Short mmCIF file of C-alpha atoms in Angstrom, two decimals:
data_model
loop_
_atom_site.label_atom_id
_atom_site.label_comp_id
_atom_site.label_asym_id
_atom_site.label_seq_id
_atom_site.Cartn_x
_atom_site.Cartn_y
_atom_site.Cartn_z
CA MET Z 95 21.84 110.48 42.69
CA SER Z 96 24.51 109.88 45.05
CA VAL Z 97 23.93 110.75 48.49
CA ASN Z 98 25.88 110.20 51.63
CA GLU Z 99 23.93 108.00 54.04
CA ARG Z 100 25.91 109.17 57.18
CA GLU Z 101 25.27 113.00 56.28
CA ILE Z 102 21.60 112.48 56.51
CA VAL Z 103 21.75 110.73 59.76
CA LEU Z 104 23.54 113.57 60.84
CA ASP Z 105 20.81 115.74 59.82
CA MET Z 106 18.45 113.45 61.41
CA LEU Z 107 20.17 113.78 64.53
CA LEU Z 108 20.58 117.61 64.72
CA ARG Z 109 16.47 117.78 64.17
CA VAL Z 110 16.22 115.58 67.31
CA ASP Z 111 18.40 118.03 69.13
CA SER Z 112 16.39 121.10 68.03
CA GLY Z 113 13.65 119.38 69.79
CA LYS Z 114 11.90 117.29 66.65
CA LEU Z 115 10.00 113.94 67.59
CA GLY Z 116 12.24 111.18 66.77
CA HIS Z 117 10.06 108.83 65.21
CA THR Z 118 8.58 111.95 63.26
CA VAL Z 119 12.04 112.49 62.08
CA LEU Z 120 12.64 108.96 60.81
CA LYS Z 121 9.48 108.86 59.09
CA ASP Z 122 9.75 112.22 57.31
CA THR Z 123 13.35 111.21 56.30
CA LEU Z 124 12.39 107.78 54.90
CA ASP Z 125 9.45 109.16 52.92
CA SER Z 126 11.84 111.95 51.60
CA TYR Z 127 14.21 109.23 50.13
CA LEU Z 128 11.87 106.53 48.76
CA TYR Z 129 14.23 106.31 45.78
CA LEU Z 130 17.02 104.82 47.52
CA ASP Z 131 17.38 100.97 47.55
CA LYS Z 132 16.78 98.79 50.29
CA VAL Z 133 20.42 98.53 51.75
CA SER Z 134 20.65 102.40 51.79
CA ARG Z 135 17.71 102.92 53.62
CA GLY Z 136 18.56 100.21 56.09
CA PHE Z 137 21.55 101.70 56.62
CA ILE Z 138 20.35 104.97 57.52
CA THR Z 139 17.54 103.55 59.81
CA ARG Z 140 20.01 101.44 61.60
CA LEU Z 141 22.50 103.94 62.30
CA TYR Z 142 19.83 106.86 63.20
CA GLU Z 143 17.83 104.43 65.63
CA GLY Z 144 21.06 102.82 67.28
CA THR Z 145 22.64 106.36 67.64
CA VAL Z 146 19.46 107.56 69.71
CA GLU Z 147 19.26 104.19 71.43
CA LYS Z 148 22.62 104.16 72.43
CA LYS Z 149 23.57 107.47 73.30
CA ILE Z 150 24.53 107.60 77.18
CA TYR Z 151 26.60 104.36 76.22
CA LEU Z 152 28.33 106.14 73.26
CA ASP Z 153 29.10 109.15 75.19
CA PHE Z 154 30.49 107.16 77.72
CA VAL Z 155 32.83 105.59 75.71
CA ILE Z 156 34.05 108.89 74.24
CA ASN Z 157 34.14 110.42 77.40
CA SER Z 158 36.80 107.39 78.14
CA PHE Z 159 39.06 108.50 75.45
CA SER Z 160 38.75 112.35 75.04
CA LYS Z 161 40.04 114.92 76.91
CA LEU Z 162 37.25 117.11 76.03
CA PRO Z 163 34.15 115.94 77.71
CA VAL Z 164 31.18 115.24 75.45
CA ARG Z 165 29.22 117.96 77.04
CA ARG Z 166 31.64 120.60 75.55
CA LEU Z 167 31.86 119.22 72.22
CA LYS Z 168 30.00 121.20 69.12
CA PRO Z 169 26.53 119.51 68.52
CA ILE Z 170 27.91 118.41 65.00
CA ILE Z 171 30.78 117.22 66.18
CA ARG Z 172 29.61 115.23 69.06
CA ILE Z 173 26.85 113.60 66.89
CA ILE Z 174 29.69 112.66 64.13
CA MET Z 175 31.41 110.78 66.61
CA GLU Z 176 28.61 108.99 68.39
CA ASN Z 177 27.90 108.01 64.65
CA ALA Z 178 31.38 106.49 64.20
CA VAL Z 179 31.36 104.91 67.75
CA TYR Z 180 28.14 103.37 67.27
CA GLN Z 181 29.40 101.67 63.91
CA ILE Z 182 32.45 101.03 65.40
CA PHE Z 183 30.75 98.74 68.37
CA PHE Z 184 27.67 97.89 66.82
CA MET Z 185 27.88 97.50 63.16
CA ASP Z 186 30.05 94.68 62.28
CA ARG Z 187 29.72 95.08 58.59
CA VAL Z 188 31.51 98.40 58.73
CA PRO Z 189 35.14 98.19 59.20
CA ASP Z 190 36.54 100.52 61.77
CA SER Z 191 38.69 102.38 59.15
CA ALA Z 192 35.62 103.32 57.28
CA ALA Z 193 33.67 104.86 60.18
CA ILE Z 194 36.65 106.72 61.38
CA ASN Z 195 37.67 108.14 57.76
CA GLU Z 196 33.90 108.88 56.90
CA ALA Z 197 33.62 110.65 60.48
CA VAL Z 198 36.94 113.01 59.60
CA LYS Z 199 35.31 113.75 55.90
CA LEU Z 200 32.22 114.70 57.39
CA ALA Z 201 33.72 116.98 60.05
CA LYS Z 202 35.62 118.76 57.18
CA LYS Z 203 32.52 119.20 54.97
CA ARG Z 204 30.48 120.99 57.62
CA GLY Z 205 33.47 123.39 58.09
CA PHE Z 206 35.65 121.87 61.31
CA SER Z 207 38.93 121.21 59.70
CA GLY Z 208 40.48 122.03 62.68
CA LEU Z 209 38.81 119.51 64.92
CA SER Z 210 39.21 116.54 62.01
CA GLY Z 211 42.66 115.76 63.91
CA PHE Z 212 41.06 115.44 67.01
CA VAL Z 213 38.09 113.47 65.63
CA ASN Z 214 40.47 110.91 64.30
CA GLY Z 215 42.39 110.56 67.05
CA VAL Z 216 39.94 109.96 69.46
CA LEU Z 217 38.11 107.37 67.26
CA ARG Z 218 41.29 105.72 66.42
CA ASN Z 219 41.97 105.20 70.30
CA ILE Z 220 38.42 104.02 70.48
CA ALA Z 221 38.99 101.54 67.76
CA GLY Z 222 42.19 99.98 69.16
CA ASN Z 223 40.78 99.68 72.79
CA LYS Z 224 37.01 98.72 72.11
CA GLU Z 225 37.79 95.26 73.68
CA ASN Z 226 39.11 96.88 77.00
CA ILE Z 227 35.99 98.92 77.98
CA LYS Z 228 34.87 98.85 81.54
CA LEU Z 229 31.39 99.63 82.43
CA PRO Z 230 30.72 101.14 85.90
CA ASP Z 231 31.23 98.45 88.63
CA LYS Z 232 27.50 96.70 89.00
CA ALA Z 233 28.21 95.44 92.70
CA LYS Z 234 28.96 98.86 93.74
CA ASP Z 235 26.58 101.08 91.80
CA ARG Z 236 24.04 99.08 89.86
CA ILE Z 237 21.86 102.17 88.95
CA LYS Z 238 24.86 103.38 87.13
CA TYR Z 239 25.72 100.27 85.60
CA ILE Z 240 22.09 100.03 84.22
CA GLU Z 241 22.04 103.56 82.96
CA VAL Z 242 25.46 103.02 80.91
CA LYS Z 243 25.12 99.44 79.68
CA TYR Z 244 21.49 99.87 78.72
CA SER Z 245 21.86 103.77 77.45
CA MET Z 246 18.80 104.34 79.95
CA PRO Z 247 18.45 107.67 81.94
CA GLU Z 248 19.17 107.47 85.73
CA PHE Z 249 15.84 108.82 86.18
CA VAL Z 250 13.83 106.08 84.45
CA VAL Z 251 15.92 103.57 86.11
CA LYS Z 252 15.50 104.91 89.48
CA HIS Z 253 11.77 105.12 88.44
CA PHE Z 254 11.19 101.46 87.41
CA GLU Z 255 13.33 100.46 90.80
CA LYS Z 256 11.04 102.35 92.80
CA GLU Z 257 7.88 100.72 91.17
CA TYR Z 258 9.19 97.18 90.21
CA GLY Z 259 11.92 96.60 91.99
CA LEU Z 260 15.76 96.80 90.87
CA GLU Z 261 15.96 93.16 89.01
CA ARG Z 262 12.39 93.57 87.29
CA ALA Z 263 13.79 97.47 86.74
CA GLU Z 264 16.75 96.03 84.87
CA ARG Z 265 14.85 93.24 83.09
CA LEU Z 266 12.32 95.65 81.56
CA ILE Z 267 14.91 98.19 80.71
CA LYS Z 268 16.65 94.98 78.78
CA VAL Z 269 13.79 94.15 76.61
CA PHE Z 270 12.90 97.58 75.65
CA GLU Z 271 16.72 97.71 74.06
CA GLU Z 272 15.90 94.31 72.10
CA ASN Z 273 14.64 94.85 68.33
CA ARG Z 274 10.46 94.77 68.16
CA CYS Z 275 8.60 93.53 65.46
CA ILE Z 276 5.82 95.56 64.13
CA SER Z 277 2.30 93.83 64.69
CA GLY Z 278 -0.56 94.21 62.54
CA ARG Z 279 -4.76 93.18 62.51
CA VAL Z 280 -6.47 91.79 59.81
CA ASN Z 281 -9.34 93.69 58.12
CA ARG Z 282 -11.46 90.93 57.64
CA LEU Z 283 -13.79 93.16 55.64
CA LYS Z 284 -11.30 93.05 52.80
CA THR Z 285 -9.52 90.00 53.48
CA ASP Z 286 -8.72 86.72 56.02
CA LYS Z 287 -5.70 86.05 57.98
CA GLU Z 288 -4.32 83.25 55.68
CA SER Z 289 -4.93 85.01 52.42
CA LEU Z 290 -2.92 88.05 53.82
CA VAL Z 291 0.03 86.09 55.04
CA ARG Z 292 0.45 84.45 51.64
CA ALA Z 293 0.03 88.23 50.05
CA LEU Z 294 2.55 89.52 52.49
CA GLU Z 295 5.36 86.51 51.90
CA LYS Z 296 4.54 87.06 48.11
CA GLU Z 297 5.85 90.41 48.37
CA GLY Z 298 8.81 89.63 50.38
CA VAL Z 299 7.59 90.36 53.83
CA LYS Z 300 8.62 87.94 56.42
CA VAL Z 301 5.22 87.11 58.77
CA SER Z 302 4.98 85.12 61.78
CA THR Z 303 1.19 84.29 63.24
CA ASP Z 304 2.76 83.49 66.49
CA THR Z 305 0.28 85.71 68.23
CA VAL Z 306 -2.14 86.29 71.00
CA PHE Z 307 -5.08 86.94 68.91
CA GLU Z 308 -6.00 85.25 66.10
CA ASP Z 309 -6.62 88.10 63.96
CA SER Z 310 -3.18 89.45 64.52
CA ILE Z 311 -0.04 88.74 62.69
CA LYS Z 312 3.48 89.72 63.59
CA ILE Z 313 5.45 91.55 60.49
CA LEU Z 314 9.25 90.45 61.52
CA GLU Z 315 11.22 92.14 58.56
CA LEU Z 316 9.90 95.11 56.60
CA ASP Z 317 11.44 98.11 54.75
CA ASN Z 318 8.62 100.71 54.16
CA LEU Z 319 5.02 100.38 54.73
CA ASN Z 320 4.66 102.67 51.26
CA PHE Z 321 6.12 99.63 49.48
CA VAL Z 322 3.40 97.06 50.47
CA GLU Z 323 0.46 96.48 48.45
CA SER Z 324 -1.56 94.76 51.25
CA PHE Z 325 -0.90 97.48 53.28
CA LYS Z 326 -1.95 100.10 50.85
CA LYS Z 327 -4.99 98.16 49.83
CA GLY Z 328 -6.05 98.36 53.72
CA GLU Z 329 -6.11 94.56 54.48
CA PHE Z 330 -4.29 95.10 57.57
CA ILE Z 331 -3.87 98.10 59.92
CA ILE Z 332 -0.76 98.34 62.02
CA GLN Z 333 -1.36 97.63 65.81
CA ASP Z 334 0.44 96.13 68.71
CA GLU Z 335 -1.26 93.43 70.60
CA SER Z 336 -1.48 95.32 73.52
CA SER Z 337 -3.97 97.82 72.45
CA GLY Z 338 -5.64 94.95 70.73
CA PHE Z 339 -6.82 93.88 73.86
CA LEU Z 340 -9.17 96.79 74.07
CA GLY Z 341 -11.26 95.29 71.18
CA GLU Z 342 -11.49 91.76 72.77
CA ILE Z 343 -12.66 92.62 76.14
CA VAL Z 344 -15.54 94.77 75.31
CA ARG Z 345 -19.34 93.59 74.92
CA LEU Z 346 -21.08 96.19 73.13
CA PRO Z 347 -25.01 96.28 72.06
CA GLU Z 348 -26.30 96.17 68.64
CA ASN Z 349 -25.88 99.33 66.96
CA ALA Z 350 -23.52 100.74 69.38
CA LYS Z 351 -22.09 104.25 69.09
CA VAL Z 352 -18.33 104.74 70.07
CA ILE Z 353 -16.63 107.68 70.58
CA ASP Z 354 -12.81 107.74 70.77
CA LEU Z 355 -11.36 110.62 72.40
CA CYS Z 356 -7.65 110.79 71.59
CA ALA Z 357 -7.94 108.45 68.36
CA ALA Z 358 -4.71 109.27 66.16
CA PRO Z 359 -3.59 107.75 63.93
CA GLY Z 360 -6.85 105.75 64.26
CA GLY Z 361 -5.84 101.95 64.96
CA LYS Z 362 -8.45 101.61 67.91
CA SER Z 363 -11.25 103.13 66.03
CA LEU Z 364 -10.97 101.47 62.92
CA MET Z 365 -10.38 98.12 65.08
CA PHE Z 366 -14.03 99.09 66.70
CA ALA Z 367 -15.39 99.93 63.24
CA MET Z 368 -14.66 96.37 62.18
CA LYS Z 369 -17.23 94.82 64.63
CA GLU Z 370 -20.49 93.95 63.24
CA GLU Z 371 -22.29 95.05 66.32
CA VAL Z 372 -20.75 99.04 66.09
CA ALA Z 373 -22.97 101.43 63.95
CA GLU Z 374 -20.83 104.34 64.66
CA VAL Z 375 -17.17 105.76 65.62
CA ILE Z 376 -16.80 109.21 66.23
CA ALA Z 377 -12.65 109.80 66.13
CA CYS Z 378 -11.53 112.78 67.46
CA ASP Z 379 -8.35 114.49 68.27
CA ILE Z 380 -6.95 117.72 69.18
CA SER Z 381 -5.55 118.87 65.81
CA GLU Z 382 -6.15 119.03 61.92
CA MET Z 383 -2.91 117.37 61.35
CA LYS Z 384 -3.84 114.41 63.69
CA LYS Z 385 -7.49 114.44 62.04
CA ARG Z 386 -6.09 113.93 59.06
CA LEU Z 387 -3.77 110.83 59.84
CA ILE Z 388 -6.97 109.15 61.37
CA GLU Z 389 -8.73 110.18 57.68
CA GLU Z 390 -5.78 108.53 55.80
CA ASN Z 391 -6.23 105.44 57.62
CA VAL Z 392 -10.05 105.46 57.36
CA LEU Z 393 -9.65 106.03 53.69
CA ARG Z 394 -7.25 103.58 53.04
CA THR Z 395 -9.14 100.42 54.72
CA GLY Z 396 -12.76 101.64 53.33
CA LEU Z 397 -14.36 101.63 57.02
CA THR Z 398 -17.56 103.97 56.35
CA LYS Z 399 -18.51 103.86 60.07
CA ILE Z 400 -15.90 106.37 61.31
CA LYS Z 401 -16.49 110.06 61.23
CA THR Z 402 -13.67 112.24 62.30
CA GLN Z 403 -13.68 115.43 64.33
CA ILE Z 404 -11.33 118.06 65.74
CA ASN Z 405 -11.98 117.81 69.40
CA ASP Z 406 -9.76 118.77 72.46
CA ALA Z 407 -10.46 115.88 75.08
CA ALA Z 408 -9.54 118.06 77.88
CA VAL Z 409 -12.33 120.76 77.22
CA TYR Z 410 -16.30 119.49 77.64
CA ASN Z 411 -18.29 118.93 74.74
CA GLU Z 412 -21.90 119.28 75.27
CA ALA Z 413 -22.62 117.39 71.88
CA PHE Z 414 -21.33 114.46 73.54
CA LYS Z 415 -23.37 114.35 76.71
CA GLU Z 416 -24.64 110.70 77.38
CA ALA Z 417 -24.08 109.76 73.49
CA ALA Z 418 -21.83 106.93 73.32
CA ASP Z 419 -22.13 103.07 74.39
CA LEU Z 420 -18.38 103.34 74.69
CA VAL Z 421 -15.94 105.70 75.43
CA ILE Z 422 -12.35 105.30 74.68
CA CYS Z 423 -9.82 107.10 76.53
CA ASP Z 424 -6.39 105.88 75.37
CA LEU Z 425 -4.72 108.86 77.11
CA PRO Z 426 -1.65 111.31 76.41
CA CYS Z 427 1.13 109.47 78.63
CA SER Z 428 4.66 109.52 79.47
CA GLY Z 429 5.09 106.72 77.06
CA LEU Z 430 7.51 104.51 79.03
CA GLY Z 431 5.81 101.54 77.71
CA ILE Z 432 6.59 102.31 74.20
CA MET Z 433 10.34 103.35 74.71
CA GLY Z 434 11.31 100.01 72.37
CA ARG Z 435 9.78 101.48 69.23
CA LYS Z 436 10.39 105.47 70.04
CA ARG Z 437 13.96 105.76 70.99
CA ASP Z 438 13.93 108.95 72.10
CA ILE Z 439 11.05 108.83 74.73
CA LYS Z 440 13.38 107.82 77.33
CA TYR Z 441 15.48 111.06 77.10
CA ASN Z 442 12.68 113.36 77.78
CA VAL Z 443 10.71 111.73 80.90
CA THR Z 444 10.85 113.89 84.00
CA GLN Z 445 8.96 113.56 87.46
CA GLU Z 446 7.35 116.80 86.54
CA ARG Z 447 6.13 115.17 83.05
CA ILE Z 448 4.74 112.63 84.46
CA ASP Z 449 2.73 114.64 87.29
CA GLU Z 450 1.37 117.06 84.53
CA LEU Z 451 0.41 114.06 82.32
CA ALA Z 452 -1.77 112.50 85.33
CA GLU Z 453 -3.39 115.80 86.01
CA LEU Z 454 -4.26 116.10 82.04
CA GLN Z 455 -5.43 112.53 82.07
CA LYS Z 456 -7.75 113.20 84.98
CA GLN Z 457 -9.41 116.27 83.22
CA ILE Z 458 -9.97 114.32 80.25
CA LEU Z 459 -11.35 111.52 82.25
CA LEU Z 460 -13.81 113.73 84.13
CA ASN Z 461 -15.19 114.94 80.72
CA ALA Z 462 -15.24 111.49 79.14
CA ARG Z 463 -17.62 110.08 82.08
CA GLU Z 464 -20.14 112.88 80.88
CA TYR Z 465 -20.16 111.11 77.59
CA VAL Z 466 -21.05 107.64 78.22
CA LYS Z 467 -25.02 106.65 78.24
CA LYS Z 468 -26.65 104.90 81.17
CA GLY Z 469 -25.60 101.23 80.80
CA GLY Z 470 -22.54 102.19 78.70
CA LEU Z 471 -19.07 101.49 79.26
CA LEU Z 472 -15.75 103.57 79.68
CA LEU Z 473 -12.26 102.13 78.74
CA PHE Z 474 -9.38 104.01 79.86
CA SER Z 475 -5.62 102.80 78.99
CA THR Z 476 -2.21 104.27 78.53
CA CYS Z 477 0.96 102.95 76.89
CA THR Z 478 3.10 103.53 80.14
CA LEU Z 479 4.56 101.76 83.05
CA SER Z 480 3.93 104.41 85.77
CA ARG Z 481 1.33 103.80 88.66
CA LYS Z 482 0.76 107.47 89.04
CA GLU Z 483 -0.81 107.48 85.08
CA ASN Z 484 -2.27 103.82 85.36
CA GLU Z 485 -3.44 102.39 89.07
CA GLU Z 486 -3.64 105.71 90.62
CA ASN Z 487 -6.61 106.91 87.75
CA PHE Z 488 -8.13 103.68 88.20
CA THR Z 489 -8.74 104.45 91.65
CA PHE Z 490 -9.88 108.18 90.39
CA ILE Z 491 -12.34 106.74 88.10
CA SER Z 492 -13.48 104.18 90.69
CA LYS Z 493 -14.56 106.95 92.74
CA PHE Z 494 -17.15 108.34 89.97
CA LYS Z 495 -20.61 108.36 90.85
CA ASP Z 496 -22.38 105.48 88.93
CA PHE Z 497 -19.11 103.85 87.57
CA THR Z 498 -18.18 100.25 88.40
CA PRO Z 499 -15.19 98.40 87.35
CA VAL Z 500 -16.10 95.50 85.05
CA ASN Z 501 -14.53 91.90 85.66
CA PHE Z 502 -13.27 90.95 82.21
CA SER Z 503 -11.18 87.62 83.39
CA ASP Z 504 -13.30 85.47 81.06
CA LYS Z 505 -11.93 87.70 78.27
CA ILE Z 506 -8.36 86.49 78.74
CA PRO Z 507 -7.38 84.29 75.57
CA ILE Z 508 -7.24 80.90 76.65
CA GLY Z 509 -3.49 80.19 75.53
CA LEU Z 510 -2.56 82.49 78.26
CA LEU Z 511 -4.49 81.19 81.12
CA GLY Z 512 -1.96 78.06 81.71
CA THR Z 513 1.40 80.82 81.99
CA LYS Z 514 2.29 82.78 84.88
CA SER Z 515 1.49 86.28 83.24
CA GLY Z 516 -1.97 85.06 82.10
CA ILE Z 517 -2.96 83.84 85.83
CA ARG Z 518 -1.76 87.52 86.96
CA LEU Z 519 -3.66 89.09 84.08
CA ALA Z 520 -6.74 86.90 84.91
CA LYS Z 521 -6.51 87.97 88.67
CA GLU Z 522 -6.06 91.71 87.53
CA ALA Z 523 -9.00 91.39 85.09
CA GLU Z 524 -11.09 90.53 87.90
CA ILE Z 525 -10.51 93.80 89.60
CA GLY Z 526 -11.37 95.76 86.43
CA TYR Z 527 -7.84 96.34 85.23
CA MET Z 528 -4.80 94.57 83.17
CA ARG Z 529 -1.34 95.64 82.99
CA LEU Z 530 0.99 94.21 80.25
CA PHE Z 531 4.88 94.37 80.42
CA PRO Z 532 6.89 94.13 77.37
CA ASP Z 533 9.24 91.36 79.20
CA GLU Z 534 6.07 88.66 79.26
CA LEU Z 535 4.01 88.67 76.12
CA GLY Z 536 6.43 90.68 73.84
CA THR Z 537 3.67 93.37 73.83
CA ASP Z 538 4.27 97.18 74.28
CA GLY Z 539 4.12 98.11 78.14
CA PHE Z 540 0.21 98.84 78.38
CA PHE Z 541 -2.49 99.63 81.00
CA ILE Z 542 -6.24 98.63 80.05
CA SER Z 543 -9.40 99.31 82.64
CA GLN Z 544 -13.16 99.15 81.77
CA PHE Z 545 -15.93 100.60 83.83
CA VAL Z 546 -19.42 100.45 83.17
CA ARG Z 547 -22.01 103.57 84.17
CA GLU Z 548 -24.76 101.88 85.99
CA LYS Z 549 -28.47 102.49 84.85
#
């Protein structure tokens, strides 16, 4: 069966334009085309993710050569041209002529024959002058320069500038643009790290064991998890090392009960269910769809300690009152720490959205404190880099009656203690929290804090 990869990408991007989540669109599409060979699937993924990632830069280039600005182009024509420009600038194995000709054909096929000459002319002009593209003057307007060079919306650039300074802001944004490998955690109930690595390499999966934690692996090159037998057998779970810190810093009593309030897709619940001292994990989330995501992972890994439940974390649940030795609050957030994985997040972040999420987080935390047994622990974390969602919520919890931050500096991996970032992490952990930055350890951006409820 013959397919047009570029047309598939066009339809994917139209779905994103209509408000669909970018990572969901990619997963659904690849799941629908499992029969395609690795080359076709790789092309679709690269063109789709690249066009989303570099949208601001692509539009800047098109506007530099088109008399009609991008904002006035019909969505289909705009996306066809963005796709073509991405191929011209970032896909060396695609001849410029092929990118242009396929774009023209696609415009005609979608009923825009009258605009095919416009598409052809602008793209040929761009291809002929691609060595002469001038970015905004960095010395005169560094914010605009960073926005265009790294395709990062102005709001996010200014947000990072305000919180971390412009030098650090550019460094962080540059790292987000780099390709990120997938991290996993070994399921020691089914295998060991050495056996898992051998099995993955036998399947043609490139793996690195250069990780922060002993039970972690890095998958350097992968087509689709659905094709990996070790994953289907539940011998490892997908988990970035940033969230892996949660499992490393906690001390729990024997027969501990854990409640994971925002659990989907279940990585943290699975991690704690692997611990011998944990007797039960209640993995909750707000919808049946999210509950199913957790259950799929539970079934695959065979971790029978986990019970799933639909629960709105923002609504108090009397059944959970003082029921848990550990309550995990990995809360909904703006996602500024995972922009390297979910390419469309950066286009949807606003100050209003951050403010709304910070209030939602506070409501969930007010409920969560009631679920912790006396002497139990509360873990609060996010995958963002926003003080309002992180440090300010740490201060908010610190004011709860009977809750005290836990010093977990002794849990910092020994291999990190001699590094600049490791020293900083240890100092923060003495206070009771930890900030992980993608430009330091190669992890996602992440915030973790731990509190104990006094007896």
